[in-house]
């Protein structure tokens, strides 16, 4: 009789297997370094969402363990990795453009290793294009097996032949991957992977697979370790966090998880994304209200205002339901900052439909929004729908949307004027010397003059200027 292994046993085993490859490569790299006294460098370009950014942190963690050091100069790297996104076509075009340039780098340096991974690789059409047009790519893998990078790299080093490893579904959730955080004081934690919603425009369910939640104990332990390592702010990540727990045996809801995370001592702020309106429960709204560490900001994509279009998008809520939900949230948590995603030009969208989108924007008064022109993704149901909206009309609607949205975002930003707010200082300002940048609980960016020793700390600033997309403050201690 074969013994059934628990998933966590399998994942530890797999992580240990990769560990041996990590050690092998590390030894080779150390040996080479002692001979040539040259340090090997890696360069990672990340496209797309926070999920990809977090995957890149794990990939960087493994590369550093294998003896590579990070560089921001692509032409100095010995190992180049593109972690790709396929949500919209322009993200894909960018990758193809850059791959052309890599051919030139490879011609200059035969030892350069080029790897590509992420969502784009999960599509057969893309894989065929890479194989036929970009043969200088050495390692290709997908979204389900990023933890196998050490093994794939070792295989390439041994054979010097292109290594392709793409799975169509996840096998194990491999825990305990080393990870290099961009910030010492804030970190992302996956709570679930994949998506089951199948919004008709979206390629994500096809490239990230079915929804699966991590065990709450694994999540809580990871966060506790991060806090012990100096992390003060956590971003809980999932394509659809509101349905967290539905795939677990002893179902725990996202709201319950949030309450548990809130109890972790030493942790100061909790954020999460992304929420789907159809699954956002009263229980969660109350948990957000009650938990002092949960930031009062919520990203709640509505995508389109027209109930007809929402139906075609398979979003499973109506315009009225979204408006009611937003109102309920704003009434329960009055200082909440709501942000959203909006798509214009979905197939069949007419002027009336588009007006519904503008109407939702005016009624909800978002603090910010990511706005997109619909991009046709082969393989999704919307790709074959009738009523394609001409490009000029999409562009006009997109511009009109900005004209309605921006003054609202500006007015919301003005509400901060003259107030003193607590921010977590994140980094030196990219635009102004001697300035630092931090974020409020609501997620607003604040630039202020201060010493770099404040990075990673909470400080109070008085807001002396409020722009549409950022605030200017001065230290108020
Ligand atoms: N075209 C345009 N925007 C899209 N999004 C997802 N798929 C598409 C598409 N095919 C947007 C949605 C989603 C965000 C991450 O990207 O607004 O919430
Ligand atoms: Fe895509 Fe919809 Fe899933 Fe978001 S919820 S990842 S838009 S299918």
Short mmCIF file of N, CA and C and ligand atoms in Angstrom, two decimals, residues 195-199 201-205 239-240 276 303 315, ligand 2:
data_model
loop_
_atom_site.label_atom_id
_atom_site.label_comp_id
_atom_site.label_asym_id
_atom_site.label_seq_id
_atom_site.Cartn_x
_atom_site.Cartn_y
_atom_site.Cartn_z
N UNK A 195 -6.72 31.71 -10.40
CA UNK A 195 -8.02 32.38 -10.40
C UNK A 195 -9.06 31.48 -11.06
N UNK A 196 -10.25 31.47 -10.47
CA UNK A 196 -11.33 30.63 -11.03
C UNK A 196 -12.43 31.45 -11.66
N UNK A 197 -12.24 32.73 -11.79
CA UNK A 197 -13.37 33.57 -12.16
C UNK A 197 -13.67 33.60 -13.65
N UNK A 198 -12.64 33.45 -14.45
CA UNK A 198 -12.83 33.48 -15.90
C UNK A 198 -13.61 34.70 -16.38
N UNK A 199 -13.16 35.87 -15.98
CA UNK A 199 -13.69 37.08 -16.61
C UNK A 199 -13.33 36.93 -18.09
N UNK A 201 -12.45 38.66 -20.60
CA UNK A 201 -11.34 39.36 -21.25
C UNK A 201 -9.98 38.89 -20.76
N UNK A 202 -9.98 38.11 -19.68
CA UNK A 202 -8.74 37.93 -18.91
C UNK A 202 -8.04 36.61 -19.20
N UNK A 203 -6.75 36.71 -19.40
CA UNK A 203 -5.95 35.53 -19.73
C UNK A 203 -5.42 34.84 -18.46
N UNK A 204 -5.52 35.54 -17.33
CA UNK A 204 -4.89 35.04 -16.09
C UNK A 204 -5.30 33.61 -15.73
N UNK A 205 -6.60 33.27 -15.76
CA UNK A 205 -6.95 31.89 -15.37
C UNK A 205 -6.28 30.83 -16.25
N UNK A 239 -4.93 36.69 -6.70
CA UNK A 239 -5.71 37.27 -7.80
C UNK A 239 -7.08 37.68 -7.32
N UNK A 240 -7.55 36.97 -6.30
CA UNK A 240 -8.91 37.20 -5.84
C UNK A 240 -8.97 36.83 -4.35
N UNK A 276 -12.30 40.93 -5.52
CA UNK A 276 -13.36 40.87 -6.52
C UNK A 276 -14.66 41.28 -5.84
N UNK A 303 -14.22 47.50 -13.45
CA UNK A 303 -14.00 47.16 -14.87
C UNK A 303 -14.92 47.90 -15.82
N UNK A 315 -18.63 39.14 -14.90
CA UNK A 315 -18.18 39.66 -13.60
C UNK A 315 -19.13 39.29 -12.46
FE1 LIG B 2 -8.64 38.01 -14.43
FE2 LIG B 2 -11.09 38.29 -13.44
FE3 LIG B 2 -9.35 36.52 -12.31
FE4 LIG B 2 -8.93 39.17 -12.05
S1 LIG B 2 -10.69 38.04 -11.26
S2 LIG B 2 -7.40 37.60 -12.60
S3 LIG B 2 -9.70 39.99 -14.00
S4 LIG B 2 -10.22 36.41 -14.38
#
